[in-house]
Coordinates of C-alpha atoms and ligand atoms in Angstrom, one line a residue:
M1 CA 7.0 -7.5 -2.2
C2 CA 8.4 -8.6 -5.0
G3 CA 8.8 -6.2 -8.3
I4 CA 9.6 -6.8 -12.0
V5 CA 11.3 -4.8 -14.8
G6 CA 12.3 -5.0 -18.1
Y7 CA 13.0 -2.9 -21.4
I8 CA 13.5 -3.7 -24.9
G9 CA 14.8 -1.0 -27.0
A10 CA 17.9 0.9 -28.4
R11 CA 19.7 1.4 -25.3
Q12 CA 21.3 -1.0 -23.4
A13 CA 19.4 -2.0 -21.0
Q14 CA 21.7 -3.0 -18.1
D15 CA 20.7 0.8 -16.7
I16 CA 17.4 0.7 -17.2
L17 CA 16.6 -1.9 -15.4
L18 CA 18.8 -1.5 -12.5
N19 CA 17.3 2.1 -11.8
G20 CA 13.6 0.9 -12.2
L21 CA 14.5 -1.5 -9.9
E22 CA 16.1 1.1 -7.5
R23 CA 12.4 2.9 -7.9
L24 CA 10.4 -0.2 -7.0
E25 CA 12.6 -0.9 -4.2
Y26 CA 9.7 0.9 -1.8
R27 CA 8.0 -2.6 -1.8
G28 CA 10.3 -3.7 0.4
Y29 CA 12.4 -6.6 -1.0
D30 CA 15.9 -8.7 -0.1
S31 CA 17.2 -9.8 -2.8
A32 CA 17.6 -9.1 -6.7
G33 CA 19.0 -9.6 -10.4
I34 CA 18.3 -9.3 -14.3
A35 CA 18.9 -11.1 -17.3
V36 CA 20.1 -9.5 -20.1
M37 CA 20.3 -11.0 -23.1
D38 CA 23.2 -9.6 -25.9
G39 CA 22.2 -11.5 -29.7
A40 CA 21.1 -15.0 -28.7
K41 CA 22.9 -15.2 -25.3
L42 CA 21.8 -14.7 -22.1
G43 CA 23.4 -13.0 -19.1
V44 CA 22.3 -13.6 -15.7
R45 CA 23.5 -11.7 -12.7
K46 CA 21.7 -11.9 -9.8
C47 CA 22.0 -11.6 -5.7
A48 CA 21.1 -11.8 -1.4
G49 CA 20.4 -8.1 -0.5
R50 CA 20.5 -4.3 -1.8
I51 CA 20.5 -3.3 -5.0
A52 CA 23.2 -1.1 -4.7
E53 CA 24.6 -5.0 -4.4
L54 CA 23.2 -5.5 -7.3
R55 CA 24.7 -2.4 -9.1
R56 CA 28.3 -3.7 -7.7
L57 CA 28.0 -7.5 -9.2
T58 CA 27.5 -5.7 -12.2
E59 CA 30.3 -2.9 -11.7
N60 CA 32.9 -5.6 -11.9
S61 CA 31.0 -7.7 -13.9
P62 CA 29.1 -5.7 -16.1
L63 CA 25.8 -7.1 -18.8
S64 CA 25.8 -5.9 -22.5
G65 CA 22.4 -5.5 -24.9
C66 CA 19.1 -3.8 -25.4
I67 CA 16.6 -6.2 -24.3
G68 CA 15.8 -7.7 -20.9
I69 CA 14.5 -7.7 -17.3
G70 CA 14.7 -7.3 -13.6
H71 CA 12.9 -8.0 -10.2
T72 CA 13.0 -7.3 -6.5
R73 CA 12.4 -10.2 -4.6
W74 CA 10.9 -10.5 -0.6
A75 CA 11.2 -13.8 0.4
T76 CA 8.3 -16.7 0.5
H77 CA 9.7 -19.6 -0.2
G78 CA 13.2 -20.0 0.1
E79 CA 15.9 -17.8 1.7
P80 CA 17.3 -14.4 0.3
T81 CA 19.9 -15.8 -1.0
D82 CA 22.2 -14.9 -4.1
V83 CA 20.8 -18.7 -5.4
N84 CA 16.7 -17.9 -4.1
A85 CA 17.3 -14.3 -6.2
H86 CA 15.8 -14.1 -9.2
P87 CA 16.1 -14.5 -12.5
H88 CA 15.8 -18.4 -12.9
T89 CA 16.5 -20.0 -15.6
A90 CA 15.7 -23.2 -17.5
G91 CA 17.5 -24.1 -20.5
R92 CA 17.5 -21.3 -22.9
I93 CA 15.1 -19.5 -20.7
A94 CA 15.2 -16.9 -17.9
V95 CA 12.5 -16.2 -15.4
V96 CA 11.1 -13.4 -12.7
H97 CA 8.2 -13.5 -11.2
N98 CA 5.9 -12.0 -8.9
G99 CA 3.3 -14.0 -6.7
I100 CA 3.0 -17.4 -5.6
I101 CA 2.6 -20.5 -7.2
E102 CA 1.0 -22.5 -5.2
N103 CA 1.2 -26.3 -6.2
H104 CA 5.1 -25.3 -7.0
A105 CA 5.9 -28.8 -5.1
A106 CA 3.8 -31.2 -7.5
L107 CA 5.4 -29.2 -10.6
R108 CA 9.4 -30.0 -9.2
R109 CA 7.7 -33.5 -8.3
H110 CA 6.8 -33.9 -11.7
L111 CA 9.8 -32.0 -13.4
T112 CA 12.0 -33.7 -12.3
E113 CA 10.7 -37.3 -12.3
M114 CA 11.3 -36.2 -15.8
G115 CA 15.2 -34.8 -15.5
C116 CA 14.7 -31.6 -14.5
R117 CA 17.4 -30.0 -12.5
F118 CA 16.4 -27.6 -10.2
V119 CA 19.3 -25.5 -7.8
S120 CA 17.1 -23.1 -5.7
Q121 CA 14.1 -23.7 -3.1
T122 CA 11.5 -21.4 -5.2
D123 CA 8.7 -21.9 -6.2
T124 CA 9.3 -19.7 -9.4
E125 CA 12.0 -22.7 -10.6
A126 CA 9.2 -25.0 -10.9
A127 CA 7.4 -21.8 -13.9
A128 CA 10.4 -21.1 -15.6
H129 CA 11.5 -24.7 -15.6
L130 CA 7.6 -25.7 -16.5
L131 CA 7.7 -23.4 -19.7
N132 CA 11.0 -24.6 -20.8
A133 CA 9.6 -28.5 -21.0
L134 CA 6.4 -26.9 -22.4
Y135 CA 8.1 -24.5 -25.3
R136 CA 8.7 -25.9 -28.9
G137 CA 9.4 -22.9 -31.3
D138 CA 6.4 -21.2 -29.9
M139 CA 6.5 -19.1 -26.3
L140 CA 3.0 -18.1 -26.9
L141 CA 1.5 -21.2 -26.6
A142 CA 3.7 -22.8 -23.4
I143 CA 2.8 -20.0 -22.2
R144 CA -0.4 -20.9 -22.2
Q145 CA -0.1 -24.1 -21.9
A146 CA 1.1 -23.4 -18.6
M147 CA -1.5 -21.6 -18.0
G148 CA -3.0 -23.7 -16.8
Q149 CA -0.7 -25.8 -15.4
L150 CA -0.1 -23.2 -13.0
E151 CA -1.6 -22.5 -9.7
G152 CA -2.1 -19.1 -7.4
S153 CA -0.8 -16.4 -8.4
Y154 CA 1.8 -14.7 -10.9
A155 CA 3.6 -11.6 -12.7
L156 CA 5.6 -13.9 -15.1
A157 CA 8.4 -11.8 -17.3
V158 CA 10.2 -14.0 -19.8
L159 CA 12.9 -14.3 -22.1
C160 CA 14.0 -17.0 -24.0
E161 CA 17.3 -17.2 -26.4
N162 CA 15.5 -18.6 -29.5
E163 CA 13.8 -15.7 -29.5
P164 CA 16.6 -12.7 -29.1
D165 CA 13.5 -9.9 -29.6
V166 CA 11.3 -10.3 -27.3
I167 CA 9.9 -10.0 -23.7
Y168 CA 6.5 -12.1 -23.3
C169 CA 4.8 -11.3 -20.1
V170 CA 1.5 -12.6 -18.3
R171 CA -1.1 -11.8 -15.2
L172 CA -2.8 -13.4 -12.9
G173 CA -3.4 -11.8 -9.9
S174 CA -0.2 -9.9 -9.7
P175 CA 0.0 -6.3 -12.1
L176 CA 1.8 -5.8 -14.8
V177 CA 2.1 -2.9 -16.3
V178 CA 3.3 -2.3 -20.2
G179 CA 5.0 1.0 -20.4
V180 CA 5.3 2.2 -24.5
G181 CA 7.9 4.6 -25.7
E182 CA 9.1 5.3 -28.8
G183 CA 11.0 2.5 -30.4
E184 CA 11.3 1.0 -27.3
M185 CA 8.4 -0.6 -24.5
F186 CA 8.5 -0.7 -20.6
L187 CA 7.5 -3.7 -18.7
A188 CA 6.9 -3.2 -14.6
S189 CA 5.0 -4.5 -11.4
D190 CA 4.8 -1.3 -10.6
I191 CA 4.1 1.8 -12.6
P192 CA 6.6 4.6 -10.5
A193 CA 9.4 2.3 -12.0
I194 CA 8.6 3.9 -15.5
L195 CA 7.4 7.2 -15.0
P196 CA 11.1 8.6 -16.3
Y197 CA 11.0 7.2 -19.7
T198 CA 7.4 6.9 -20.8
R199 CA 3.5 7.9 -18.6
D200 CA 1.9 6.1 -21.4
V201 CA 0.9 3.2 -20.2
I202 CA -1.3 -0.7 -20.9
I203 CA -2.2 -1.9 -17.7
L204 CA -2.5 -6.3 -18.4
E205 CA -6.3 -7.4 -17.3
D206 CA -5.5 -11.4 -16.0
R207 CA -4.9 -13.9 -18.1
E208 CA -3.2 -11.7 -20.3
I209 CA -0.2 -12.0 -22.2
A210 CA 1.3 -9.2 -23.2
V211 CA 4.4 -10.1 -26.4
L212 CA 6.9 -7.3 -26.2
R213 CA 9.2 -5.3 -28.8
R214 CA 10.6 -2.5 -29.9
S215 CA 8.0 -1.6 -32.2
G216 CA 5.5 -2.4 -30.2
V217 CA 3.3 -4.2 -28.2
R218 CA 0.6 -6.9 -28.7
V219 CA -1.4 -8.9 -25.6
Y220 CA -3.6 -11.4 -26.4
D221 CA -6.2 -13.3 -24.0
A222 CA -5.7 -17.0 -22.5
Q223 CA -7.2 -18.3 -26.1
G224 CA -4.6 -16.6 -27.9
K225 CA -6.8 -14.5 -29.5
P226 CA -5.6 -11.0 -29.5
R227 CA -7.2 -8.0 -27.7
E228 CA -7.1 -4.5 -28.8
V229 CA -5.0 -2.0 -25.9
K230 CA -4.8 1.8 -25.7
P231 CA -1.9 2.9 -24.0
Y232 CA -3.5 5.0 -21.2
S233 CA -1.7 8.2 -19.9
V234 CA -0.6 8.8 -16.5
D235 CA -1.4 12.0 -14.8
W236 CA 1.7 11.4 -12.1
D237 CA 4.5 13.0 -13.3
A238 CA 8.1 11.4 -12.6
A239 CA 9.1 14.7 -10.1
A240 CA 6.1 12.7 -8.1
A241 CA 7.9 9.5 -7.6
E242 CA 11.0 11.0 -6.0
K243 CA 12.0 12.6 -2.5
G244 CA 12.3 16.5 -3.7
G245 CA 15.5 17.7 -1.2
Y246 CA 13.3 16.4 2.0
A247 CA 15.3 13.3 3.7
H248 CA 13.0 10.5 3.4
F249 CA 10.4 10.0 0.9
M250 CA 8.2 10.1 4.6
L251 CA 8.6 13.3 5.1
K252 CA 8.1 14.2 1.9
E253 CA 4.4 12.4 3.0
I254 CA 3.7 13.7 5.4
N255 CA 4.3 17.5 4.3
E256 CA 3.1 16.7 0.7
Q257 CA -0.9 15.4 3.2
P258 CA -2.5 19.4 2.7
R259 CA -2.5 19.0 -1.5
A260 CA -3.7 15.6 -0.9
V261 CA -6.4 17.0 0.6
Q262 CA -6.7 19.1 -1.5
G263 CA -7.0 17.3 -4.2
T264 CA -9.4 14.6 -3.7
L265 CA -11.6 17.4 -2.5
S266 CA -11.4 19.0 -5.7
A267 CA -12.3 15.7 -7.4
Y268 CA -15.5 15.1 -4.9
C269 CA -16.5 18.1 -4.9
G270 CA -17.1 21.2 -7.7
S271 CA -18.6 23.9 -8.6
E272 CA -21.9 22.2 -9.2
G273 CA -21.6 20.5 -4.7
L274 CA -20.8 17.3 -4.4
H275 CA -20.7 14.0 -6.0
S276 CA -22.0 11.0 -5.3
L277 CA -19.7 8.5 -4.3
L278 CA -21.8 5.8 -3.4
D279 CA -24.0 3.3 -5.9
G280 CA -27.6 3.5 -4.7
V281 CA -29.1 4.2 -1.3
P282 CA -27.2 1.8 1.3
E283 CA -28.7 1.4 4.0
R284 CA -25.7 -0.5 5.8
V285 CA -22.0 0.3 4.9
D286 CA -19.6 -2.4 5.9
F287 CA -15.7 -1.6 5.4
I288 CA -13.1 -4.8 4.2
A289 CA -9.2 -3.6 4.6
C290 CA -5.3 -4.5 6.7
G291 CA -3.4 -1.9 7.8
T292 CA -3.6 1.5 8.5
A293 CA -6.1 0.6 5.2
Y294 CA -8.8 -1.3 7.8
H295 CA -7.7 1.7 10.6
A296 CA -9.3 4.5 7.7
G297 CA -12.5 1.7 7.8
M298 CA -12.9 2.5 11.7
A299 CA -13.0 5.8 10.8
G300 CA -15.5 5.6 8.1
R301 CA -18.2 3.4 9.9
H302 CA -17.6 6.4 12.6
Y303 CA -18.4 9.3 9.8
F304 CA -20.7 6.5 8.1
R305 CA -22.9 6.6 11.6
E306 CA -22.8 10.6 12.5
L307 CA -23.0 11.7 9.1
A308 CA -25.4 8.9 6.8
G309 CA -26.9 7.5 10.5
V310 CA -26.3 4.1 8.4
E311 CA -24.9 1.0 10.3
S312 CA -21.8 0.3 9.8
E313 CA -18.6 -2.2 10.9
A314 CA -14.9 -2.1 9.9
H315 CA -13.3 -5.2 9.5
I316 CA -9.6 -7.0 9.4
A317 CA -10.1 -8.2 5.5
S318 CA -7.9 -11.5 5.8
E319 CA -10.8 -12.6 9.2
Y320 CA -14.0 -11.4 7.9
R321 CA -13.1 -13.8 4.1
Y322 CA -13.4 -16.6 6.7
S323 CA -15.9 -16.2 9.1
R324 CA -19.5 -16.4 8.1
L325 CA -21.1 -13.5 6.1
F326 CA -25.1 -12.4 7.2
P327 CA -25.2 -10.4 3.8
H328 CA -28.1 -7.6 4.6
P329 CA -30.2 -6.6 0.9
G330 CA -28.6 -2.9 1.3
E331 CA -25.0 -3.0 2.2
T332 CA -22.3 -2.1 0.6
V333 CA -19.6 -3.1 1.5
V334 CA -16.6 -0.7 0.2
A335 CA -13.0 -2.2 0.4
I336 CA -10.1 -0.7 1.2
S337 CA -6.6 -0.4 0.0
Q338 CA -3.4 2.2 -1.2
S339 CA -2.4 -0.4 -3.8
G340 CA -5.1 -2.0 -4.4
E341 CA -3.3 -5.1 -4.9
T342 CA -3.1 -6.5 -1.3
A343 CA -3.9 -9.7 -0.9
D344 CA -6.0 -9.9 1.9
T345 CA -7.9 -7.0 1.1
L346 CA -8.9 -8.8 -2.6
A347 CA -9.4 -12.3 -1.6
A348 CA -11.9 -10.9 1.4
L349 CA -13.8 -8.2 -1.8
R350 CA -14.2 -12.0 -3.5
S351 CA -16.2 -12.8 -0.4
A352 CA -18.2 -10.5 -0.6
A353 CA -19.2 -10.6 -4.0
E354 CA -20.0 -13.7 -4.0
A355 CA -22.3 -13.7 -0.6
G356 CA -24.0 -11.4 -3.4
V357 CA -23.4 -8.0 -1.4
R358 CA -22.5 -5.2 -3.1
T359 CA -19.2 -4.1 -3.7
A360 CA -17.3 -1.0 -4.5
A361 CA -13.2 0.3 -3.6
L362 CA -11.2 2.7 -2.3
T363 CA -8.0 2.8 -4.0
N364 CA -5.1 5.4 -4.7
T365 CA -3.9 3.0 -7.7
V366 CA -6.2 3.5 -11.0
G367 CA -6.4 0.6 -13.1
S368 CA -5.6 -1.2 -10.2
T369 CA -6.9 -5.1 -9.6
L370 CA -9.7 -4.3 -6.6
S371 CA -11.1 -1.8 -8.7
R372 CA -11.6 -3.1 -11.6
L373 CA -12.8 -6.2 -8.8
A374 CA -15.2 -4.4 -7.6
R375 CA -18.6 -2.7 -8.8
A376 CA -17.7 0.7 -7.9
A377 CA -14.0 1.8 -7.6
M378 CA -14.0 5.3 -5.5
L379 CA -10.4 7.0 -6.0
T380 CA -8.4 8.9 -3.7
Y381 CA -5.8 11.7 -5.5
A382 CA -2.5 11.3 -3.0
G383 CA -0.2 10.5 -6.0
P384 CA 2.9 8.4 -5.6
E385 CA 3.0 6.9 -2.2
I386 CA 7.1 5.7 -1.8
A387 CA 7.8 4.9 1.3
V388 CA 6.3 2.1 3.0
A389 CA 4.6 3.2 6.2
S390 CA 1.0 5.0 4.9
T391 CA 0.0 8.5 5.6
K392 CA -1.4 10.4 2.2
A393 CA -2.9 7.8 1.5
Y394 CA -4.8 7.1 4.4
I395 CA -5.4 11.3 5.3
T396 CA -7.2 11.0 2.1
Q397 CA -9.4 7.9 2.6
V398 CA -10.6 8.6 6.1
E399 CA -11.0 12.0 3.4
T400 CA -13.6 10.5 0.9
L401 CA -14.9 8.5 3.7
L402 CA -15.9 11.7 4.9
L403 CA -17.6 13.5 2.0
A404 CA -18.9 9.7 0.5
A405 CA -20.8 10.0 4.4
I406 CA -21.6 13.8 3.7
D407 CA -23.1 12.5 0.1
L408 CA -25.0 9.5 1.6
G409 CA -26.6 11.5 4.9
L410 CA -27.6 14.4 2.3
R411 CA -28.9 11.6 0.0
N412 CA -31.3 9.6 2.6
G413 CA -31.8 12.8 5.0
N414 CA -30.2 12.0 7.8
L415 CA -27.6 15.4 7.1
A416 CA -29.5 19.1 7.1
A417 CA -28.0 21.2 3.6
E418 CA -26.7 23.4 6.1
R419 CA -24.5 21.2 8.2
A420 CA -22.9 19.5 5.2
E421 CA -21.9 22.9 3.1
G422 CA -21.2 23.7 6.9
L423 CA -18.9 21.0 6.8
L424 CA -17.5 21.2 3.5
S425 CA -16.3 24.7 3.7
A426 CA -14.8 23.7 7.0
L427 CA -13.1 20.7 4.8
R428 CA -11.8 23.3 2.4
A429 CA -10.6 25.8 5.6
L430 CA -8.6 22.4 6.4
P431 CA -4.9 22.7 4.3
E432 CA -4.2 25.8 5.5
K433 CA -4.5 24.4 9.2
M434 CA -2.2 22.2 7.9
E435 CA 0.2 23.9 7.1
T436 CA 0.1 25.0 9.9
V437 CA 1.0 21.9 11.5
L438 CA 3.5 20.9 9.6
Q439 CA 5.6 24.1 9.9
N440 CA 6.3 23.7 13.6
P441 CA 7.3 19.5 13.8
Q442 CA 10.6 21.0 16.3
F443 CA 8.9 20.3 19.6
I444 CA 8.3 17.3 18.0
Q445 CA 11.7 16.2 16.8
Q446 CA 12.4 17.7 20.7
Y447 CA 10.5 15.3 22.4
C448 CA 11.7 12.6 20.1
G449 CA 15.2 12.9 20.6
R450 CA 14.5 12.7 24.9
H451 CA 12.1 9.5 24.3
M452 CA 14.4 7.5 22.4
N453 CA 15.5 5.1 24.5
T454 CA 11.9 5.1 26.0
R455 CA 11.2 0.7 26.1
L456 CA 6.9 1.4 25.1
M457 CA 4.2 3.2 24.8
F458 CA 1.0 3.9 25.0
F459 CA -2.3 5.4 22.5
I460 CA -6.0 5.5 23.6
G461 CA -8.9 7.1 22.5
R462 CA -12.4 7.3 22.7
G463 CA -14.7 6.7 19.3
I464 CA -13.3 8.0 16.5
D465 CA -10.1 8.8 18.5
Y466 CA -9.4 5.7 19.2
A467 CA -8.7 4.2 15.6
M468 CA -6.7 7.3 15.3
A469 CA -4.6 5.5 18.3
M470 CA -4.5 2.6 16.7
E471 CA -3.4 4.2 13.8
A472 CA -0.9 6.5 15.4
S473 CA 0.7 3.3 17.2
L474 CA 0.9 1.5 13.8
K475 CA 2.4 4.1 12.3
L476 CA 4.9 4.3 15.1
K477 CA 6.0 0.7 15.6
E478 CA 6.6 -0.2 11.7
V479 CA 9.0 2.6 11.3
S480 CA 10.6 2.7 14.3
Y481 CA 10.3 -0.9 16.3
L482 CA 9.3 0.7 19.3
A483 CA 6.4 -1.5 21.5
C484 CA 3.6 0.5 21.4
E485 CA -0.4 -0.6 22.1
A486 CA -2.7 1.6 21.5
Y487 CA -5.8 0.9 23.6
A488 CA -10.0 1.8 23.7
A489 CA -9.3 4.4 26.8
G490 CA -11.9 2.7 28.9
E491 CA -10.4 -0.8 28.5
L492 CA -6.6 -0.2 29.9
K493 CA -7.7 -0.9 32.8
H494 CA -9.0 -4.5 32.4
G495 CA -5.4 -5.4 32.1
S496 CA -3.7 -3.3 30.5
I497 CA -2.4 -0.7 32.3
A498 CA -0.4 -3.4 34.5
L499 CA 2.3 -2.7 31.9
I500 CA 3.0 0.8 33.5
D501 CA 4.9 2.0 35.1
E502 CA 7.8 4.8 36.1
G503 CA 8.3 7.0 32.8
I504 CA 5.6 5.0 29.9
P505 CA 4.2 7.9 27.7
V506 CA 0.7 7.4 27.8
F507 CA -0.7 9.3 24.2
A508 CA -4.7 10.5 25.3
I509 CA -5.6 11.8 22.0
C510 CA -8.6 13.6 22.3
T511 CA -11.2 15.4 19.4
K512 CA -14.4 15.4 21.1
E513 CA -16.6 17.3 23.6
S514 CA -18.3 15.2 24.7
L515 CA -15.8 12.1 26.1
L516 CA -13.5 14.3 26.7
D517 CA -13.4 14.5 30.5
K518 CA -13.8 10.5 30.7
T519 CA -10.6 10.2 28.2
L520 CA -8.7 12.6 30.8
S521 CA -9.5 10.3 33.4
N522 CA -8.8 7.2 32.3
L523 CA -5.5 9.8 31.9
R524 CA -4.9 10.3 35.6
E525 CA -5.1 6.4 36.3
T526 CA -2.1 5.8 34.1
K527 CA -0.5 9.3 35.9
A528 CA -1.0 7.5 38.8
R529 CA 0.7 4.7 38.2
G530 CA 3.7 5.8 37.3
A531 CA 3.1 7.3 33.6
E532 CA 4.5 10.3 31.2
T533 CA 1.4 11.8 30.2
V534 CA 1.0 13.7 26.8
C535 CA -3.2 15.2 26.0
V536 CA -3.5 15.5 21.7
C537 CA -5.9 17.9 21.5
P538 CA -7.6 21.2 19.2
E539 CA -6.5 24.3 20.8
R540 CA -9.9 25.0 22.4
F541 CA -9.6 22.2 25.0
A542 CA -6.1 22.7 26.0
V543 CA -6.0 24.3 29.4
R544 CA -9.1 22.1 30.9
A545 CA -6.5 18.6 29.1
G546 CA -2.9 20.4 30.7
Q547 CA -5.1 20.1 34.0
D548 CA -4.6 16.5 33.8
A549 CA -1.9 15.7 31.9
D550 CA 2.1 16.3 31.9
I551 CA 2.3 18.5 28.1
V552 CA -0.4 19.1 25.9
W553 CA 0.4 19.2 22.2
T554 CA -2.9 20.9 20.1
V555 CA -3.6 21.2 16.8
P556 CA -5.5 24.7 15.3
D557 CA -9.4 24.3 16.4
A558 CA -12.2 22.8 13.9
D559 CA -15.2 20.8 12.9
E560 CA -15.1 18.2 15.5
M561 CA -15.4 16.0 12.6
L562 CA -12.3 17.3 11.0
L563 CA -10.2 17.5 13.9
P564 CA -9.2 13.3 12.6
L565 CA -7.5 14.7 9.9
L566 CA -5.4 17.6 11.8
I567 CA -4.5 14.7 14.8
M568 CA -3.5 12.8 13.0
L569 CA -0.4 14.9 11.7
P570 CA 2.1 15.6 14.5
M571 CA 0.8 11.6 15.5
Q572 CA 2.9 10.9 11.9
L573 CA 6.2 13.9 12.7
L574 CA 6.2 11.5 16.3
A575 CA 6.5 8.1 14.1
Y576 CA 8.4 9.9 11.8
Y577 CA 10.8 11.8 13.7
M578 CA 11.2 8.8 16.1
A579 CA 12.1 6.3 13.5
A580 CA 14.8 9.2 12.6
A581 CA 16.0 9.7 15.6
K582 CA 16.7 5.7 16.7
G583 CA 17.8 5.9 12.6
R584 CA 15.8 3.3 11.5
D585 CA 15.4 2.5 7.4
V586 CA 12.3 5.1 7.7
D587 CA 11.3 4.3 4.1
K588 CA 12.3 0.5 3.6
P589 CA 11.2 -0.8 7.4
R590 CA 13.0 -3.4 8.0
N591 CA 10.5 -7.3 7.0
L592 CA 7.7 -5.1 5.6
A593 CA 6.3 -4.7 2.6
K594 CA 4.5 -1.8 -0.2
S595 CA 1.9 -3.7 -0.9
V596 CA 1.3 -7.1 0.6
T597 CA 0.4 -9.8 -2.4
V598 CA 0.4 -12.5 -0.3
E599 CA -2.3 -14.4 2.4
Ligands
LIG601 O1 -2.5 -1.2 0.0 P1 -3.4 -1.1 0.8 O2 -3.7 0.4 1.4 O3 -3.9 -2.5 0.8 O4 -1.8 -2.0 2.4 C1 -2.8 -2.5 3.7 C2 -1.6 -2.5 4.9 O5 -0.5 -3.5 4.1 C3 -0.9 -0.8 5.4 O6 -1.2 0.0 5.2 C4 0.2 -1.5 5.9 O7 -0.8 -1.0 7.4 C5 0.9 0.8 6.1 N1 2.0 0.0 5.8 C6 0.7 1.0 7.2 O8 2.2 2.0 7.0

């Protein structure tokens, strides 16, 4: 969703801001802008559309100055227009904002009565006018006073002509990081924006205000008390957030999965054996998450039931938070989120904590709000994921949940040590098998070429394969805009089979021997109604699958518990090549954002 960048130093700010905004493009946005201060004079350039438009604007009318802030906006209050784009100005102040000011209407009324003139429809403009109204020569104080009046979530960056050598920023519920350079400071809502300049970052906590000068940064709490800060060194490099020769980030990230799986395994399973991933010995493990992360939770539910023998459920975060909870004394709730900033997941985690449940987070983002809210945090070691469609973060979420289930199964006595060792050694062999699948995408590419005008597709599976079918369907629809549905294989005949018509592709995902015949018989039911059927399965099922399916796609044989990790690769490639064949904006699908920070 929205992105923030900031720079103060000896270099011209304009280019650094535009480069930083480009590195945040993946978050999704529909307008962009920058404000640069030259001496004590603020200049603003902003427009609806892509950063390329903003670049054109700044080429025609450049902004000079070594201090500035920038923003990409994903419209919530008011359409994506030039006027609604950030920065917003009031008096001698310019502001960029991520998040939502919930009491903006009341503030707008009050400030209008005081004589302020609003020009945009945004909630942000209320924050700009409020700061301007409160400013009496001390911006730190004005921000602290404004914090008492602003309701909602915000990350704000502020420039003021009266203080021409400072950037102020503050956060509540929306991330902000300060990058520390030599004689220069950077600001961003997301680490990739500043990786080309520095890997030393300070992650701001909620209700903290940072004051950036060329010489350094000072961080204050809401009472104005300074906090001692020590930069943290990020181990991602800038190249990890670049395309490296691939046509799209999504394809690059799909191909990085063997390494991501290897990295996550090494982080949790060294020469001393498997680490404890969850605190204590929970008797029940529930998952809360959204979208793809929810599908990882569905797979996790299966692993915890099968391997640890504990009750487990996966919940959609936006539903969980409004449902009546029945906390179990031995329960742990694990919130799963690649970004660690998804508003629905954060709210659900807070509900679980308020109900007295032990909480844990599973995230790909060190220092994210989720990891700090939860009592304990597990990380996935996927590296930065830039494409909006989650691929490597998802695979490492499923892998980490598998490891956590193995660990709990060993500790609660549900899993024999030999079986656990068998699973771990199969996991060590997995990256090579993944490479085999990734090296041969041509048949998927050709399939997409033949089916690019298909109007509808179905994905079916049973047990954990239903979770995989859900994810395959989401991936395909979000990047290719092709209408598709996922069903528990036995459920299709209860209504949706009415949609099956001549040539509609139906994919059956089959990783479990015990469910193979049942799922194939459901596939046959669709074929009898004209569907073109595809079975995606391990090599050992190929002959059996070929008796019922028109087409069989295989992955190398592996332990049944690990097959879901392999089987998702052709499904991700299907989504990618279909989107590419249809000429979609693969890495930045329409209407979507990488991290969804509104509820
Ligand atoms: O950052 P999160 O993992 O919390 O994001 C949750 C969903 O918004 C996300 O998985 C979304 O469904 C992706 N676009 C899937 O590719």
